[in-house]
XYZ file of C-alpha atoms in Angstrom:
436
model
C -35.826 -78.507 98.286
C -36.897 -75.116 98.757
C -40.000 -73.901 97.025
C -38.280 -71.779 94.140
C -36.750 -75.433 93.284
C -39.603 -77.290 92.497
C -40.947 -74.296 90.346
C -38.436 -74.675 88.404
C -38.161 -78.675 88.536
C -42.364 -78.088 86.972
C -41.455 -75.553 85.107
C -38.758 -78.105 83.018
C -41.134 -80.507 83.209
C -43.993 -78.424 81.348
C -42.261 -77.447 79.354
C -40.095 -80.768 78.330
C -43.720 -82.293 77.806
C -45.075 -78.945 75.691
C -42.045 -79.690 73.028
C -42.971 -83.710 72.744
C -46.158 -82.531 72.466
C -45.428 -80.188 69.562
C -42.926 -82.669 68.063
C -45.849 -85.615 68.470
C -48.271 -82.986 66.157
C -45.162 -82.682 63.496
C -44.257 -85.767 62.873
C -46.425 -88.719 63.525
C -49.640 -88.096 60.983
C -52.503 -91.728 60.916
C -54.456 -91.460 57.570
C -57.310 -91.870 57.786
C -58.607 -93.944 54.204
C -61.550 -94.973 53.091
C -60.353 -96.511 50.216
C -56.760 -98.046 50.506
C -55.689 -99.503 47.289
C -53.225 -102.580 48.426
C -51.324 -103.128 45.459
C -49.040 -106.007 46.650
C -52.194 -107.825 47.122
C -53.587 -106.293 43.508
C -56.740 -104.644 45.871
C -58.741 -102.559 48.044
C -59.543 -102.702 51.956
C -61.459 -100.750 53.048
C -61.294 -97.729 56.834
C -57.552 -98.405 57.200
C -54.997 -96.279 58.976
C -51.735 -95.329 58.021
C -49.671 -93.767 60.578
C -46.572 -92.198 59.626
C -43.414 -91.386 62.096
C -42.250 -88.088 60.803
C -41.328 -89.143 56.960
C -41.886 -93.964 56.843
C -44.433 -95.411 57.432
C -44.829 -97.165 60.716
C -48.762 -99.565 60.471
C -51.414 -100.209 58.460
C -54.310 -101.867 59.817
C -58.192 -101.325 61.363
C -57.559 -101.378 63.955
C -54.595 -99.322 64.669
C -54.736 -97.021 68.128
C -54.167 -93.237 67.148
C -50.521 -91.509 69.448
C -52.040 -89.049 71.816
C -51.172 -85.582 69.931
C -51.257 -87.447 66.301
C -52.312 -85.300 63.341
C -55.287 -87.375 62.062
C -55.161 -86.612 58.207
C -58.860 -88.024 57.079
C -59.303 -88.980 54.072
C -62.352 -91.428 54.502
C -63.879 -90.433 51.335
C -61.385 -90.781 49.324
C -58.873 -93.286 47.301
C -55.469 -93.580 48.749
C -52.608 -94.595 47.032
C -49.053 -95.589 46.753
C -46.792 -91.592 45.456
C -46.820 -92.767 41.310
C -42.969 -93.839 39.943
C -42.590 -92.192 36.110
C -39.528 -93.976 35.368
C -39.325 -92.367 31.899
C -39.379 -88.342 32.247
C -36.548 -85.529 31.385
C -37.266 -83.196 33.831
C -35.320 -79.815 32.476
C -36.617 -79.520 29.734
C -40.443 -79.243 27.653
C -41.425 -78.231 24.088
C -41.226 -74.017 24.062
C -42.664 -71.987 21.540
C -40.105 -73.098 18.630
C -38.285 -76.079 17.707
C -35.222 -74.013 16.412
C -35.071 -72.157 19.488
C -34.846 -74.614 21.941
C -32.530 -76.246 19.653
C -30.010 -73.840 19.126
C -30.385 -70.845 21.260
C -31.362 -71.745 24.836
C -28.782 -72.510 26.813
C -28.371 -75.376 30.113
C -28.613 -72.774 32.143
C -32.264 -71.148 30.464
C -33.264 -75.536 31.461
C -31.847 -75.101 34.284
C -33.949 -72.057 35.673
C -37.004 -73.418 34.762
C -36.527 -77.201 35.928
C -37.485 -76.739 39.515
C -41.429 -76.186 37.945
C -41.146 -79.035 35.827
C -40.374 -80.986 38.894
C -43.215 -79.145 40.650
C -45.885 -80.462 38.421
C -44.907 -83.260 38.065
C -45.100 -83.853 42.536
C -48.422 -82.247 42.248
C -50.031 -84.689 39.348
C -49.201 -87.382 41.848
C -45.812 -88.758 41.048
C -43.353 -88.861 44.407
C -40.138 -90.687 42.023
C -39.080 -90.759 38.478
C -36.321 -92.009 36.502
C -35.105 -89.030 34.702
C -33.028 -90.421 31.710
C -31.266 -87.363 30.020
C -30.357 -84.955 30.640
C -27.657 -82.000 29.547
C -24.830 -80.547 31.308
C -25.906 -83.045 34.440
C -29.064 -80.644 35.115
C -31.334 -83.867 36.868
C -28.176 -84.435 39.195
C -27.933 -80.386 40.873
C -32.119 -80.951 40.680
C -32.225 -84.212 43.362
C -30.027 -82.811 44.734
C -31.738 -79.124 45.805
C -34.916 -81.170 46.605
C -33.877 -83.429 48.294
C -32.316 -81.044 50.272
C -34.996 -79.494 50.779
C -34.677 -76.301 49.143
C -37.886 -76.629 45.907
C -40.477 -79.289 46.244
C -40.453 -82.558 43.345
C -39.981 -86.998 43.294
C -37.572 -88.338 44.397
C -35.562 -88.356 41.224
C -33.411 -91.379 39.671
C -30.698 -89.064 37.283
C -29.693 -91.089 34.112
C -27.068 -87.550 32.858
C -26.114 -87.612 29.178
C -27.972 -89.646 27.067
C -24.564 -91.778 25.449
C -25.085 -91.926 21.948
C -22.664 -93.229 18.766
C -21.576 -90.108 16.110
C -24.671 -89.079 14.449
C -26.973 -91.171 16.337
C -30.352 -89.681 18.296
C -27.923 -88.958 20.607
C -25.904 -85.883 18.889
C -26.594 -83.393 16.212
C -27.926 -85.005 13.784
C -28.235 -83.410 10.253
C -27.495 -80.389 11.164
C -24.022 -78.627 10.488
C -21.501 -79.432 10.654
C -19.731 -76.525 12.036
C -22.236 -76.941 14.649
C -19.481 -78.713 17.129
C -20.283 -79.071 20.544
C -17.736 -76.996 22.291
C -18.201 -78.349 25.787
C -16.026 -80.930 27.328
C -15.714 -83.913 24.178
C -17.675 -86.236 26.687
C -20.654 -83.898 28.011
C -22.282 -84.235 24.552
C -22.636 -87.725 25.674
C -21.413 -88.747 21.640
C -18.679 -92.144 22.775
C -18.189 -94.460 19.622
C -16.058 -98.227 20.286
C -15.827 -100.748 23.768
C -13.139 -98.352 24.970
C -15.302 -94.866 24.421
C -19.273 -96.111 25.700
C -16.772 -98.013 28.347
C -15.101 -94.305 29.380
C -18.517 -92.770 29.020
C -20.894 -94.855 31.785
C -17.334 -94.588 34.066
C -17.113 -90.501 33.419
C -21.588 -90.267 34.002
C -21.490 -91.677 36.911
C -18.890 -90.151 38.652
C -21.031 -86.624 37.997
C -23.370 -88.251 39.924
C -25.678 -91.494 36.708
C -27.609 -93.705 39.488
C -28.839 -95.364 35.640
C -27.602 -95.524 32.337
C -29.217 -94.399 30.180
C -27.968 -95.383 26.120
C -29.466 -95.327 22.809
C -29.830 -98.469 21.024
C -31.398 -97.772 17.959
C -32.862 -94.389 15.983
C -35.207 -92.463 16.993
C -38.624 -90.135 16.448
C -37.692 -86.846 17.668
C -34.643 -86.005 15.503
C -33.948 -86.252 11.405
C -31.824 -88.923 11.576
C -34.121 -91.312 8.377
C -34.415 -93.876 10.567
C -36.730 -94.636 13.313
C -35.611 -98.242 14.292
C -32.251 -98.653 12.859
C -29.029 -100.248 15.700
C -26.544 -97.376 15.721
C -24.330 -99.130 18.425
C -22.808 -102.124 17.788
C -23.787 -105.332 19.536
C -20.254 -105.200 21.410
C -19.991 -102.065 22.174
C -24.093 -102.500 23.800
C -22.047 -105.403 25.514
C -20.013 -103.069 27.057
C -22.055 -99.937 28.328
C -24.379 -102.843 29.770
C -21.249 -104.417 31.283
C -19.577 -101.402 32.136
C -22.559 -99.882 33.996
C -22.885 -103.200 36.055
C -19.326 -103.335 36.671
C -20.739 -100.254 38.808
C -23.337 -100.956 40.372
C -25.529 -99.856 38.322
C -28.392 -101.094 35.562
C -28.642 -99.445 32.342
C -32.023 -98.808 29.911
C -32.107 -98.951 26.169
C -33.859 -96.752 23.509
C -35.022 -98.926 21.587
C -37.727 -98.438 19.134
C -36.277 -101.058 16.043
C -36.904 -105.107 16.384
C -33.310 -105.945 15.857
C -32.053 -103.384 18.190
C -33.813 -104.311 20.746
C -33.124 -107.431 20.237
C -29.466 -106.189 20.659
C -30.121 -104.500 23.822
C -32.207 -107.324 25.660
C -28.965 -109.516 24.602
C -26.481 -106.765 26.423
C -28.489 -107.736 29.707
C -30.539 -103.966 29.985
C -32.943 -103.922 32.518
C -35.749 -102.059 30.880
C -36.750 -101.113 27.011
C -37.994 -97.567 26.819
C -40.382 -96.225 23.422
C -40.161 -100.687 22.194
C -42.291 -99.390 18.970
C -41.173 -102.309 17.167
C -42.215 -105.744 19.112
C -42.222 -109.351 16.767
C -42.546 -112.512 18.848
C -38.638 -113.299 18.542
C -38.775 -110.401 21.236
C -41.694 -110.448 23.569
C -39.727 -113.783 24.474
C -36.508 -112.378 24.925
C -37.265 -109.949 26.990
C -39.720 -112.364 29.051
C -36.927 -114.840 29.072
C -34.233 -112.478 30.194
C -37.313 -110.304 32.789
C -36.068 -107.123 31.308
C -38.633 -104.524 31.879
C -41.563 -102.870 28.998
C -40.831 -99.043 29.657
C -43.664 -97.640 26.776
C -44.725 -94.004 26.447
C -48.315 -94.625 24.777
C -50.089 -91.028 25.520
C -47.455 -89.234 23.903
C -48.482 -90.198 20.704
C -52.172 -87.643 21.592
C -49.406 -84.531 21.890
C -46.635 -84.622 18.791
C -49.383 -85.207 16.685
C -52.052 -82.393 18.091
C -49.214 -79.708 19.200
C -45.462 -80.448 17.343
C -46.041 -79.700 13.621
C -47.546 -75.781 15.630
C -44.566 -75.521 16.822
C -42.465 -75.954 13.930
C -41.191 -79.321 14.413
C -39.800 -80.678 10.569
C -42.068 -83.616 8.801
C -40.008 -85.855 9.147
C -40.273 -85.816 12.929
C -43.922 -85.399 12.554
C -43.887 -88.282 9.924
C -41.902 -90.699 12.112
C -44.445 -90.478 14.895
C -46.680 -91.466 12.428
C -44.793 -94.296 11.405
C -44.279 -95.537 15.165
C -47.509 -94.498 17.499
C -50.201 -96.670 16.168
C -47.662 -99.785 15.727
C -46.112 -99.036 19.276
C -49.288 -99.451 21.201
C -49.856 -102.643 19.304
C -46.665 -104.091 20.329
C -47.817 -102.906 23.804
C -50.530 -105.328 24.032
C -49.447 -107.692 22.603
C -46.590 -107.463 24.786
C -49.159 -107.274 28.073
C -50.749 -110.212 26.758
C -47.621 -112.069 26.924
C -46.734 -111.712 30.361
C -43.787 -109.185 29.684
C -42.947 -106.940 32.331
C -44.601 -103.275 32.283
C -43.962 -100.452 34.196
C -44.774 -97.165 33.899
C -42.548 -94.106 32.098
C -44.138 -91.642 29.553
C -41.201 -90.086 27.603
C -42.956 -86.370 30.014
C -41.146 -83.253 28.482
C -42.150 -84.781 24.994
C -45.481 -82.660 26.336
C -45.922 -80.910 29.234
C -44.708 -81.291 32.645
C -47.579 -82.824 34.885
C -49.625 -84.841 32.242
C -48.428 -87.994 33.349
C -51.134 -89.387 34.514
C -53.214 -88.968 31.008
C -51.067 -92.543 30.079
C -52.316 -94.531 32.299
C -56.388 -94.935 30.361
C -54.434 -96.165 27.133
C -52.308 -98.286 29.240
C -55.596 -99.873 30.038
C -56.848 -99.854 26.729
C -53.731 -101.156 24.968
C -55.079 -104.400 27.333
C -53.885 -104.091 31.323
C -56.306 -103.904 34.524
C -56.829 -100.481 35.613
C -55.099 -101.783 38.738
C -52.071 -103.592 37.230
C -51.457 -100.031 35.159
C -51.362 -98.950 38.739
C -49.519 -101.719 39.836
C -47.106 -100.547 36.844
C -46.779 -96.838 38.587
C -46.330 -98.182 41.889
C -44.998 -102.502 42.339
C -43.057 -101.935 38.745
C -41.349 -98.995 38.523
C -40.039 -99.354 42.322
C -39.026 -102.608 41.396
C -37.668 -101.744 37.940
C -35.808 -98.100 40.003
C -34.165 -100.685 42.968
C -36.537 -99.154 45.457
C -38.260 -101.917 46.148
C -37.312 -101.684 49.634
C -38.012 -97.786 50.098
C -41.653 -96.865 47.750
C -43.921 -98.536 45.036
C -45.854 -99.992 48.483
C -48.049 -98.238 51.418
C -46.730 -100.541 53.933
C -44.734 -100.958 57.483
C -40.940 -99.429 56.689
C -41.184 -97.431 53.624
C -41.651 -93.762 52.872
C -44.698 -91.696 53.058
C -45.412 -91.108 50.079
C -48.977 -91.433 48.827
C -51.645 -89.766 46.767
C -55.075 -89.999 47.457
C -58.234 -89.129 44.729
C -61.756 -88.851 45.101
C -63.052 -90.581 42.741
C -62.588 -94.692 42.363
C -59.541 -95.270 40.131
C -60.764 -98.692 39.884
C -63.647 -98.144 37.991
C -62.266 -95.039 35.870
C -58.532 -95.237 35.948
C -59.036 -91.319 34.626
C -59.080 -90.604 38.471
C -55.570 -90.813 37.969
C -55.028 -87.450 35.394
C -56.217 -85.380 38.543
C -54.838 -85.988 42.313
C -56.015 -84.638 44.217
C -54.244 -85.238 47.819
C -50.183 -85.101 47.496
C -47.837 -86.637 49.786
C -43.719 -86.975 50.218
C -42.087 -88.137 52.888
C -44.674 -87.219 55.923
C -44.542 -84.101 53.837
C -47.985 -82.739 52.232
C -47.209 -81.188 49.389
C -51.222 -81.154 48.208
C -54.981 -81.487 49.462
C -58.005 -80.330 47.772
C -60.037 -82.826 49.957
C -59.707 -81.101 53.505
C -58.251 -83.693 54.839
C -57.503 -82.362 58.873
């Protein structure tokens, strides 16, 4: 073997080990967590190590051997938690300066062109996942795909696509001139009536990317129909929507404020009640018996009451919020006390994106412990979305989605209003702690 051949082999081996070491540095990470919130056990552990390979957690413990060449992220002066999940967002919109401009002078392109900004704000707030429960023109699917392809930063998204509602309902342009008709393909309006039509609408949504089905069981607050909670579908229609979703392997969730509509939706088999403003004892018992989650947006009343009138929102809508706000919080309190399953959901988009963490304070004020509030946005949220195998906790086999704050959120849950470190899929998107 001549000396030139030997030198070539040595050079190749050195290059291989250099590349291997570089790859290790890029893909193998170890996080030193001073305080570690174990949501599965419901307690805080001290001085834990989290071993990450690419986008996946490989091991968690206090005696892990740090691999040679691994990138060490020092969060030993911080509290480390799983990435948070918001189960009720509208990532493709948020309130503008003028109520009627938002409704009538903007197209889906206007919303789509800024949706990536809202996605980034959500991720920066510590929410590495969300269920987006209503978006026009399949914008939520496009946003999800762009994030998954690495084109833009944002949370993992479970899209519902079009909100399904009856004619004249919360999902329709109720209260406006009949000449203001939706001019695109009929099914892209989301408006459907009768058992056959609602089944067809579910299929249409799923065909174009819906991973969960959202429908309006009751009237709502931020539209101009007279009622805030009356049923807007029959029992047969609700049953058909949920049954069709299940045929395609999807869950369904129901926008439901009113007591009767809540009970109808629970009997139909929805996975979650969104809002749940007017719960009575029977509704609470039904939810417990069916294992139905309550996703109650109990922060945004603050923003609606303080800001919406400034932007020309009709008095009718403001008055409905006055009726709903406190009642919803008391219903939440009663549901928590009774042991109804709670998943975190804020209706982000009703208020500015990135403020999601402000809801934790209200969940604690109205009955949850700080740990339970955190679990609602991790373990419970992942369970509701069907993501338990990959999200909702910091554990081997799950995505390396985690956040950190320097203050203790178990002592003061408002620490989660300003998340300082965000990792999603092993990639650090935000670091104000200097964990390097």
